[in-house]
Each structure stands twice: as structure tokens, then as C-alpha cells.
Coordinates of C-alpha atoms in Angstrom, one line a residue:
X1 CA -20.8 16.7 -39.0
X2 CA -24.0 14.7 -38.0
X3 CA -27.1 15.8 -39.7
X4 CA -30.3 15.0 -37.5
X5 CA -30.9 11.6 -39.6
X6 CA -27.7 10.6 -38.7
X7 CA -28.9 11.1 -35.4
X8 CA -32.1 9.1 -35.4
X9 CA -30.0 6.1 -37.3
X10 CA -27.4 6.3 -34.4
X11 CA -30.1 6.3 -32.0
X12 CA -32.3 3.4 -33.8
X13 CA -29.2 0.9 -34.3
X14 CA -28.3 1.4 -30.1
X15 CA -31.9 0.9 -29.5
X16 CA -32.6 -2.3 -31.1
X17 CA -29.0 -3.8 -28.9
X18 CA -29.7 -1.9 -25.3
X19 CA -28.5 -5.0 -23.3
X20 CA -25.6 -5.2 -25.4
X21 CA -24.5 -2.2 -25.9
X22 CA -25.5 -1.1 -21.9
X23 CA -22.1 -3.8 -21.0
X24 CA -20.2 -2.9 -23.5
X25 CA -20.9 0.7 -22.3
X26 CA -19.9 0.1 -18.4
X27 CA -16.7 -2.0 -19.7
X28 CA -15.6 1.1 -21.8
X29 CA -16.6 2.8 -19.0
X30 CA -14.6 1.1 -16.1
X31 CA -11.5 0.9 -18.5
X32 CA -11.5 4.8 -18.8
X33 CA -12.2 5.2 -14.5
X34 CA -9.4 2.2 -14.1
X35 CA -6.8 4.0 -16.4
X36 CA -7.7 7.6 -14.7
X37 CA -7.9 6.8 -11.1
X38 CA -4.4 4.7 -11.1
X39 CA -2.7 7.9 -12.8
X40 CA -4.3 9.9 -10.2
X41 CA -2.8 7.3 -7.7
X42 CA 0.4 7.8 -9.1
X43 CA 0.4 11.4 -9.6
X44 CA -0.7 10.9 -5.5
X45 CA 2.7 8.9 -5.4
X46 CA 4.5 11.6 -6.7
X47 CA 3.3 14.5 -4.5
X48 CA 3.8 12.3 -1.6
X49 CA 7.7 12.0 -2.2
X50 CA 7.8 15.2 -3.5
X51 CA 6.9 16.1 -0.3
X52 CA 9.4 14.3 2.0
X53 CA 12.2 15.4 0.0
X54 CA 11.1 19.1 0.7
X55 CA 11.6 18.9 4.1
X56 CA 15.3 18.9 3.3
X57 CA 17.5 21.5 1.5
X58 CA 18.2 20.3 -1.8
X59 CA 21.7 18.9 -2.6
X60 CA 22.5 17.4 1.1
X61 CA 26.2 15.9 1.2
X62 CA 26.2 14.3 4.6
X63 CA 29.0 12.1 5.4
X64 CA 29.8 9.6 8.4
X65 CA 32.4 7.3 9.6
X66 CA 32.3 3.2 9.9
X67 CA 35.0 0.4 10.1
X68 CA 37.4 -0.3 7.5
X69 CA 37.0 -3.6 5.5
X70 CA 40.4 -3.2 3.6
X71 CA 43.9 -3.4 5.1
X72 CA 46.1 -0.3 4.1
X73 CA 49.8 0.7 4.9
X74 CA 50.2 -2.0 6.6
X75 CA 46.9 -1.0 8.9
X76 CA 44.9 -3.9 9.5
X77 CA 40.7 -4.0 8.4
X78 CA 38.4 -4.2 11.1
X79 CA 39.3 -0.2 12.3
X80 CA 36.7 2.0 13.9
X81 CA 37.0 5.5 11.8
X82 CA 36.7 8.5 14.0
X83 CA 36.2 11.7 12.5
X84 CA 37.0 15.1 14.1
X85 CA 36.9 18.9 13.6
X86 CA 40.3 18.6 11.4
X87 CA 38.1 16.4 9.0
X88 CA 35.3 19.3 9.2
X89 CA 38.2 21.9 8.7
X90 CA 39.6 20.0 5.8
X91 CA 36.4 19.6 3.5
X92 CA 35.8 23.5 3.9
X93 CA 39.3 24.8 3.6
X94 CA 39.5 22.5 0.3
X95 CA 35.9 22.4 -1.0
X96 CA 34.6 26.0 0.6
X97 CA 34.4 27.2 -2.9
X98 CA 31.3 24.8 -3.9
X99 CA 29.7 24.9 -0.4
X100 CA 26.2 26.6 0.2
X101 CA 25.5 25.9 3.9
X102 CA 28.0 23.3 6.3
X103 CA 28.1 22.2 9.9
X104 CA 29.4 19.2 11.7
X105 CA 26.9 17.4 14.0
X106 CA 27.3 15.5 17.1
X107 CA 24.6 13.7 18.0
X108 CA 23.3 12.1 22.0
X109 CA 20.4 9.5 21.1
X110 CA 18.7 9.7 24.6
X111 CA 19.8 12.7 26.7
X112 CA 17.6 13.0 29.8
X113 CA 15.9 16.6 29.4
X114 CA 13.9 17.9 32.4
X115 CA 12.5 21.2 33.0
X116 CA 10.6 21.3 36.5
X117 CA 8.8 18.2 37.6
X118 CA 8.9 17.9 33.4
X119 CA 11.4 15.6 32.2
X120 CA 11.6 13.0 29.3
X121 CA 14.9 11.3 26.9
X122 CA 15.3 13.1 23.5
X123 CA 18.0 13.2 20.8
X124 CA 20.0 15.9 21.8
X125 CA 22.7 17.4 19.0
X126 CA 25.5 19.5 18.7
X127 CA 25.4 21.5 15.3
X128 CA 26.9 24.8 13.5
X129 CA 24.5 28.1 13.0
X130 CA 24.2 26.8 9.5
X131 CA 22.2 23.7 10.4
X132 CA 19.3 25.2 10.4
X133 CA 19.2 25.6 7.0
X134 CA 20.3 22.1 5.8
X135 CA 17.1 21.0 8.1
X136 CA 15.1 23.3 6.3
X137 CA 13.7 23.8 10.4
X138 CA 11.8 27.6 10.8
X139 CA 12.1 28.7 14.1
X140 CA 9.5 30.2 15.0
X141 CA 10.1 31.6 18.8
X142 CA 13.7 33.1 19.5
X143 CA 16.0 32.2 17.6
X144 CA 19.1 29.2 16.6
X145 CA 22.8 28.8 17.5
X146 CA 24.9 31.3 16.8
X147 CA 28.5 32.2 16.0
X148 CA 29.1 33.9 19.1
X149 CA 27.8 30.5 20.9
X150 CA 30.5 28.5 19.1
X151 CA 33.1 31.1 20.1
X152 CA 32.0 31.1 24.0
X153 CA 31.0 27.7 24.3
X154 CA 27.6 29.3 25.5
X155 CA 25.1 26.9 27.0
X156 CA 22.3 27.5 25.1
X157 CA 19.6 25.6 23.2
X158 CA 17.3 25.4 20.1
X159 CA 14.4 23.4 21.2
X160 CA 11.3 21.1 18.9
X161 CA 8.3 22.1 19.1
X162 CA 7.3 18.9 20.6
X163 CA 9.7 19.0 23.4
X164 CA 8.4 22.5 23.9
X165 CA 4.8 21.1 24.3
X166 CA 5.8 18.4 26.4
X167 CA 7.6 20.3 29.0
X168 CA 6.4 23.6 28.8
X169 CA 2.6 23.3 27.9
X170 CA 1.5 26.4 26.5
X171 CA 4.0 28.4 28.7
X172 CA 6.5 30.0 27.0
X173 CA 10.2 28.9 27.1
X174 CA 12.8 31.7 25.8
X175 CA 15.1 32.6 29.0
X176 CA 14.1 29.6 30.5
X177 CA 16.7 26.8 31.9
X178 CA 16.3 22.9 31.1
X179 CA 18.5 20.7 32.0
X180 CA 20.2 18.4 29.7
X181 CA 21.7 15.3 31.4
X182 CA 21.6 17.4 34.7
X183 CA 23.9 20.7 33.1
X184 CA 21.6 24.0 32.8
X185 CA 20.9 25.3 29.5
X186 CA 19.1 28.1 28.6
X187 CA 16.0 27.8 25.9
X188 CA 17.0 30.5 23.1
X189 CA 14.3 29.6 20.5
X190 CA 11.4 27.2 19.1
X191 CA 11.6 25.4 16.4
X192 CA 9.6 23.1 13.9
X193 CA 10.7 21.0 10.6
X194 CA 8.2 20.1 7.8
X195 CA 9.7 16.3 8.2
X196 CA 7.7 15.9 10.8
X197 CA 7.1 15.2 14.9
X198 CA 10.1 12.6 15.1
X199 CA 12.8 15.6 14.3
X200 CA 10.9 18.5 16.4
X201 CA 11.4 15.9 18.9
X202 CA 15.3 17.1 19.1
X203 CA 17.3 20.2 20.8
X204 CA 20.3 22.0 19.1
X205 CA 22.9 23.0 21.5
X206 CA 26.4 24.3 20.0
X207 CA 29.2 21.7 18.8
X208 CA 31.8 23.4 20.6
X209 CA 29.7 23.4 24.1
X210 CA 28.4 19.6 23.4
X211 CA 32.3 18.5 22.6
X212 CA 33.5 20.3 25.9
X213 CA 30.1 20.0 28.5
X214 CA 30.3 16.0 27.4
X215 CA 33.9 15.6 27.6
X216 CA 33.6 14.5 23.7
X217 CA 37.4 16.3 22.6
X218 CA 37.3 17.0 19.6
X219 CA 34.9 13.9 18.0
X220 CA 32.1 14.7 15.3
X221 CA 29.9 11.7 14.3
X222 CA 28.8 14.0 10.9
X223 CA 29.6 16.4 8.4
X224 CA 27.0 17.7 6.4
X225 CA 26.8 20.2 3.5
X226 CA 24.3 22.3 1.1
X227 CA 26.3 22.8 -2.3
X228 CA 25.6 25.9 -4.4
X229 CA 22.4 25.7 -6.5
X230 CA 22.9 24.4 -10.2
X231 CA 19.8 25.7 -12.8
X232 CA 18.5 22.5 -13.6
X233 CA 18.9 18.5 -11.9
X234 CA 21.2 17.4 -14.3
X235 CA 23.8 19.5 -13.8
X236 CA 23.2 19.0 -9.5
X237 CA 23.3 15.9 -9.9
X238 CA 26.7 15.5 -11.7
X239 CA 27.9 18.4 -9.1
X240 CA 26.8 16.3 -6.3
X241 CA 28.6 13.3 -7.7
X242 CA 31.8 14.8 -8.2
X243 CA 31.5 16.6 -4.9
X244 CA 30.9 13.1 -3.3
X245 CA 34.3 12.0 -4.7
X246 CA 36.3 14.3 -4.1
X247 CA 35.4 15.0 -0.5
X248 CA 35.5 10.8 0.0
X249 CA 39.0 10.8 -1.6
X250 CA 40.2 13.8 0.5
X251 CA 39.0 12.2 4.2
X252 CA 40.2 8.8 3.3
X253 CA 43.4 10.0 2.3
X254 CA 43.7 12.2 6.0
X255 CA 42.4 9.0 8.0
X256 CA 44.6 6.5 6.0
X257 CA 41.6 4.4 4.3
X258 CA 42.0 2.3 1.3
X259 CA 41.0 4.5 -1.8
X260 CA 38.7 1.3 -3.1
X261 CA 37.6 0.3 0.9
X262 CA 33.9 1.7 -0.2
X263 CA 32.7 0.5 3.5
X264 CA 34.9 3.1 5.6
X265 CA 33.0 6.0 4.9
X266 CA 29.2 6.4 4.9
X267 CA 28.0 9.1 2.3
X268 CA 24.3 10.4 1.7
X269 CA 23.3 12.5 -1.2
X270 CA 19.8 13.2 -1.2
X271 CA 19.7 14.6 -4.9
X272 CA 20.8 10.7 -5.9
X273 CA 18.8 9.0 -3.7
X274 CA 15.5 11.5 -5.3
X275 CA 16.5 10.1 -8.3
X276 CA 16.3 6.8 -7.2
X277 CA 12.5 7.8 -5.8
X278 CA 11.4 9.4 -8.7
X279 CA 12.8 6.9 -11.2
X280 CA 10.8 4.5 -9.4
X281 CA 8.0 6.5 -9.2
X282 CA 8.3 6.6 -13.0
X283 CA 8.0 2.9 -13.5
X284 CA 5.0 2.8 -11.4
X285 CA 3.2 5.5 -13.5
X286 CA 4.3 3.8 -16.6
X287 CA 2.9 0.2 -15.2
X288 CA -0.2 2.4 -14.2
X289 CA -0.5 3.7 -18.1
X290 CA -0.4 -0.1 -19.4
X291 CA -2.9 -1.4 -16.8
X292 CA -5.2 1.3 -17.9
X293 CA -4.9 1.0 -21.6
X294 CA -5.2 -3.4 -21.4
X295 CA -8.4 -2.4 -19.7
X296 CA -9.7 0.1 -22.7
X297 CA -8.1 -2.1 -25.1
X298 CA -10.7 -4.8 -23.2
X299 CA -13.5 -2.4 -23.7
X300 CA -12.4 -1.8 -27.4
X301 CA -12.7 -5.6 -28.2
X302 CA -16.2 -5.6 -26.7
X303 CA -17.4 -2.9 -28.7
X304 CA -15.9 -4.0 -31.5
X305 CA -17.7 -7.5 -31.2
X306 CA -21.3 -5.6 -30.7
X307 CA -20.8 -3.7 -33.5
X308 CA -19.5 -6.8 -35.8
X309 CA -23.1 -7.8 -34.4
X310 CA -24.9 -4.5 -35.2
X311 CA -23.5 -5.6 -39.2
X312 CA -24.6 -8.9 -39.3
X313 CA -28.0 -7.4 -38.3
X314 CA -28.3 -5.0 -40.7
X315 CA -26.8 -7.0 -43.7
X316 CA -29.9 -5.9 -46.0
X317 CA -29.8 -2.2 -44.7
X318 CA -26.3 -2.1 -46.0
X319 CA -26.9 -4.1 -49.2
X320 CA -30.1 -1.9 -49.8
X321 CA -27.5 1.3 -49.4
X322 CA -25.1 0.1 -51.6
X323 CA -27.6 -0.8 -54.3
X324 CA -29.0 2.7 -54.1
X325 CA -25.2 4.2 -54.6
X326 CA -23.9 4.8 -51.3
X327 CA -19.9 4.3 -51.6
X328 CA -18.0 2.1 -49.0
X329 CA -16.7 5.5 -47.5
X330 CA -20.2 6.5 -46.1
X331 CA -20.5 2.5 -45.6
X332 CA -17.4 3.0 -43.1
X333 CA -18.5 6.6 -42.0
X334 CA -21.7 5.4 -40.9
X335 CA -20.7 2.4 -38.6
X336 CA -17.4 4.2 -37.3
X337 CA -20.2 7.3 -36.2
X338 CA -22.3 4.1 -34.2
X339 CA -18.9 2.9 -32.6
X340 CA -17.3 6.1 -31.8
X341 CA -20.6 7.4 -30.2
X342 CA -20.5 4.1 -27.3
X343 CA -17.2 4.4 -26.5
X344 CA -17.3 8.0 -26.4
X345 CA -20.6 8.6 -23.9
X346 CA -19.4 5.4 -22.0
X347 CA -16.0 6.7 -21.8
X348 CA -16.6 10.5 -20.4
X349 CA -19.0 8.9 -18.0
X350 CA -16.0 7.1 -16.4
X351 CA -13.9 9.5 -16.7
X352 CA -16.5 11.9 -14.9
X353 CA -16.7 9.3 -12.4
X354 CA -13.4 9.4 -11.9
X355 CA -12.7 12.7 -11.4
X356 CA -15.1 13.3 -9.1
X357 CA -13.8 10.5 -6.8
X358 CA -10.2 11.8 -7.0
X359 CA -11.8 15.3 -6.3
X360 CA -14.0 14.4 -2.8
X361 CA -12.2 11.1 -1.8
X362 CA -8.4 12.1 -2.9
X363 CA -8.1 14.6 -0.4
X364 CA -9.3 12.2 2.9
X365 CA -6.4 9.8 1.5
X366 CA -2.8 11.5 3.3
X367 CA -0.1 9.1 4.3
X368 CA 3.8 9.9 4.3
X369 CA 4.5 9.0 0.5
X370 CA 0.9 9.5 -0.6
X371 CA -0.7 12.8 -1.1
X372 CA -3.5 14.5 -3.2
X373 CA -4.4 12.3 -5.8
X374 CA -5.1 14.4 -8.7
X375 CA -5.6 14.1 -12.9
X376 CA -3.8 17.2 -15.0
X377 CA -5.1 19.0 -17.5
X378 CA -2.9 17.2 -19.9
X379 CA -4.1 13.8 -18.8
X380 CA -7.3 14.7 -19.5
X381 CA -6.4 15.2 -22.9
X382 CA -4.8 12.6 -23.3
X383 CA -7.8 10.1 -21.8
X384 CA -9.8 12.0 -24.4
X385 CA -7.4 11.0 -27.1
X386 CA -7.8 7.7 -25.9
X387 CA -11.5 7.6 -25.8
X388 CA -12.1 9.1 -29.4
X389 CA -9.3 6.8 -31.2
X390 CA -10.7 3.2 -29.0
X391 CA -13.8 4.2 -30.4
X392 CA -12.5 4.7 -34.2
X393 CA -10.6 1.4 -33.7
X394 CA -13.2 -0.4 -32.5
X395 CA -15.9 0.6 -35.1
X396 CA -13.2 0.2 -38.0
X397 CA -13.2 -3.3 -38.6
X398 CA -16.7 -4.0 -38.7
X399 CA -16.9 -1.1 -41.0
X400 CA -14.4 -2.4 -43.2
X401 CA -16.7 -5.7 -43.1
X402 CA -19.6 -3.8 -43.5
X403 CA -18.3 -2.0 -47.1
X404 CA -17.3 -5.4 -48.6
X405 CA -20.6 -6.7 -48.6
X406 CA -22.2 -6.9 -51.7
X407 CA -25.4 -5.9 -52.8
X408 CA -26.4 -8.7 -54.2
X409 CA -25.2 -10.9 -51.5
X410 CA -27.1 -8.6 -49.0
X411 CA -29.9 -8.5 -50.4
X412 CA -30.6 -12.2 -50.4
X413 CA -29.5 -12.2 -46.7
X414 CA -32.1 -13.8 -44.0

């Protein structure tokens, strides 16, 4: 505890090095606002992929064809891979067990979608009633595709919310025909998706009405799948994996692909590829950290210097105290107090500095993978770790210094 002389001595030795200790002050400072706002930067990282990856349903298996690279059975490489329903069929017949949500996709890049004297080219797709879901899309007029559509081939269609503002206005759509690549269909609900304007730019339509209305047989382009939810990322991630392998190994055997031909299949699995994201996310909050703390550290040496300084100047104070009986502990205690009062003002000044820049500014800075820069509770902490142990090692080795002096050696000092 500081008694009120303790005080005034604190005071009296800052006093008599203002210019000095006023720059060591802003470098502790700025070390402390460097470190916080690129942790709130990365935190800002964080929410921003955080964010895209909710706009899907966790654990997405989606799977696509390619060209063989590897002859097999006497098949040459170079084969275009078609997949079909009995692909689709396959995977839930053998792997229904696992599976959350499914559908096959066939998608139209740039189907010509008119309504009135309204018209414009949007991706068009045919999906199952469970597609929905894997989008993590809410409707919010109407409703999605159906069983019964699949059934009856019904021309019907889940529409973006951007295509319903582009051709409809503020008019609203349910029971109303569009034509997609001049064949009526009629509008059974609204949709939006929290990924954004590029996939509320689409319409759903049934697979079994796109295969037939677009003479595509029996093709699908994707099959995509939700597996059942694990209790923690570890075990969905090894579920995914082994999912991934088995439903690789099952397609290439049915299609007649090498088993090691890595190139005739394409495979996404979004709860690898957020690993990938947040390990990397990791490393930048980690780089972050040791930016910050080489900047304190830089802070540390400067107050460190000032109060070697602050010694030399009051050699005969110190010698004067030692001759009267003051042990080298008070010695230490006295200029450890000094040092750990600089870095400790300077430091909560850029750290209150900080936070208030993260708290008004953060906000106005939104991109894709950048969002809400903020500073937890436990950061804070930590920082204030940081600011009260740079300031013990900074002051330590002057003190040290500063208790080996000698009295008699101090008291003949100039």
C-alpha cells in the first residue's frame, strides 16, 4: 500500500524528468493501443467468417463430377463423369442412416426469366424440398418445393428476393406466372439467404420438373447433404471425413473411377474448409499478440532507461537511505513503485483510447470477412496483466542497481 509520502516522492521524482517521462509515457501508451486494437482487428476477423459460414447449415457434404485423370478397367483418362438420380439414390439408400437434410441440384447459369414487360437472366435450379435447409434460405412469402411437386412434376417456383424486386416491384408474386426460358411457372413463395444478394438472385423449381421441362433425363450436376449433428467440432469433423470417404468410394466404384484418381470427383465439406478459415484466423491473432507485445516490450526498454536515469540522479538520495537503515527491499520497493506507476497510467490511457475507437469506429467498419471489431472481457485482463508486469519489469533492474549502491560510494557522488 502507498502511504501519502510515498505519494509525494512518486510525484517529485516524475516531476523533476516531465519531458522524459511524457515519451516514455505515449510509447507505453501506443504499445498498449497497438497490441489492443490489432486483437480487436482480429477478433473483427473472426466474427467476419464466423459470419459467412452461418449462412450455411453446418456439416455440408456437397459432391460434383469432373474428368477422370487415371485410366481404369481398361477405360481410358480424359472421361467426362456424369452423375444421375441412381448416384443420388445410391448415397441415401447406403448412407440414409447418417444423413440430416439431402437433395440433388441441377443447376441453369443464365435462364431468361420474364414476368410482363419484366425480364432479366438468372441462375435457375432444380432442387429437393430439403434444399432449403442446407441453404439455410427463410422464406418468407409462400412457401418452397414440395414433395408433391417432385411427384407431379408441378411447374412451380421458389423465387430470391432480388428477383422478386426486380420484376415484381413491390407487387406481390404468389399465384403469379413467370416464365422461365419461355415455359410458365407459377411463383409459390419468396425467399432470402443470409449469404447474401448473389444467391437471392436464384429461383428453385423441382428437380423432377427441371430434368423433364429441359429435356435433361435423368442428369444431376450435385448432390448435397446435411449430416446429423455431433456435440462438439471434433467429433463433426472426423464424421464428415469419414462420411466424405465412404460416399467418394461408393460413386467411384458405381461410375467405374480409379479408387486413387482424386480428380474425378469434386467434394466440399464446409466443416474442413472452417477449419482451414479459423486455423488461419488463429495464426493471424497469434501474429497480432507478438506485434503487440514487441511494441510494449519497446515501451518497457524506454522506461526502463528513464528510470536507470531517475537512479543515477538520485545516487545521494539512495546512499543517504541506506546510511539511515533502509534495506535494499524498500531500495527495490521504492523504484519498482516509480516504474510501475508510468507504465501503468500511460498504459490504461491507451488502452482507454483504444477501446473507445473499437467502440464508435468498429461498428462503421463491415466488409464480408470483417465485422465488429471488439476487445473481451478476458483480453482486458489480460492487457492489464501486461501493463502491471511491463511496469515491474521495467523498474526492476534499475532497482536492483539502485540497492547495490553503497553508502559510502553515494554519498561522495557529484
Amino acid at each position: 500500500m502507498f502511504n501519502i509520502e510515498r505519494w509525494q516522492e512518486i510525484f517529485e521524482a516524475i516531476a523533476k524528468n516531465k519531458l522524459r517521462t511524457f515519451l516514455t509515457g505515449i510509447s507505453v501508451a501506443s504499445g498498449i493501443f497497438i497490441l489492443v486494437i490489432l486483437l480487436g482487428a482480429g477478433k473483427g476477423l473472426q466474427n467476419g467468417i464466423e459470419k459467412q459460414f452461418e449462412g450455411d447449415a453446418k456439416g455440408i457434404i456437397e459432391v460434383w463430377s469432373n474428368t477422370t485423370t487415371k485410366e481404369y478397367k481398361g477405360l481410358n483418362p480424359g472421361r467426362e463423369i456424369q452423375l444421375r438420380n441412381s448416384d443420388y439414390n445410391l448415397a441415401v439408400q447406403k448412407f440414409g442412416g447418417e444423413i440430416d437434410k439431402k437433395s440433388a441440384s441441377l443447376s441453369s447459369w443464365r435462364g431468361l426469366i420474364s414476368y410482363g414487360k419484366e425480364s432479366g437472366n438468372y441462375q435457375f435450379k432444380g432442387v429437393n424440398p430439403d434444399y432449403v435447409d442446407i441453404e439455410n434460405a427463410t422464406i418468407i412469402q409462400g412457401r418452397f418445393i414440395n414433395n408433391t411437386d417432385l411427384i407431379h412434376n408441378e411447374k412451380v417456383v421458389a423465387i430470391g428476393l432480388k428477383v422478386k424486386q426486380d420484376l415484381f416491384k413491390d407487387a406481390d408474386p404468389i399465384g403469379e406466372q413467370i416464365a422461365i426460358n419461355n415455359i410458365n411457372f407459377k411463383v409459390v413463395g419468396v425467399f432470402t439467404d443470409p449469404s447474401g444478394e448473389r444467391e437471392e438472385s436464384r429461383l428453385y423449381i423441382p428437380m423432377t420438373t427441371n430434368q423433364r421441362a429441359f429435356g435433361a433425363g435423368d442428369k444431376i450436376d450435385g448432390l448435397h447433404f446435411v449430416l446429423e449433428k455431433k456435440d462438439n467440432y471434433i467429433d463433426a469433423l472426423a464424421q464428415s471425413k469419414l462420411f466424405t470417404e465412404k460416399v467418394s468410394t461408393a460413386l467411384k466404384s458405381k461410375n467405374i473411377i480409379a479408387p486413387d484418381d482424386e480428380s474425378a470427383l469434386g467434394v466440399y465439406n464446409s466443416v474442413e474448409r472452417a477449419k482451414q478459415f479459423y486455423d488461419l484466423n488463429l495464426y493471424i491473432r497469434l501474429f497480432f499478440w507478438w506485434v503487440g507485445i514487441c511494441t510494449i516490450i519497446a515501451g518497457v526498454v524506454g522506461v526502463s532507461n528513464i528510470m536507470l536515469i531517475i537512479v543515477k540522479e538520485r545516487t545521494k538520495e539512495i546512499g543517504i537511505r541506506k546510511a539511515l537503515g533502509a534495506s535494499p527491499v524498500s531500495i527495490i520497493g521504492m523504484i519498482l513503485h516509480e516504474s510501475i506507476f508510468i507504465t501503468t497510467i500511460a498504459g490504461f490511457v491507451g488502452l482507454l483510447a483504444s477501446l473507445l475507437l473499437l467502440e464508435f469506429v468498429g461498428p462503421m467498419i463491415q466488409s464480408d470477412y470483417f465485422r465488429n471489431p471488439e476487445v473481451d472481457f478476458g483480453v482486458a485482463l489480460s492487457t492489464l496483466g501486461i501493463l502491471v508486469f511491463a511496469g515491474a519489469l521495467a523498474g526492476f533492474f534499475p532497482a536492483y542497481r539502485a540497492a547495490q549502491i553503497k553508502p559510502i560510494v553515494a554519498l561522495r557522488d557529484e
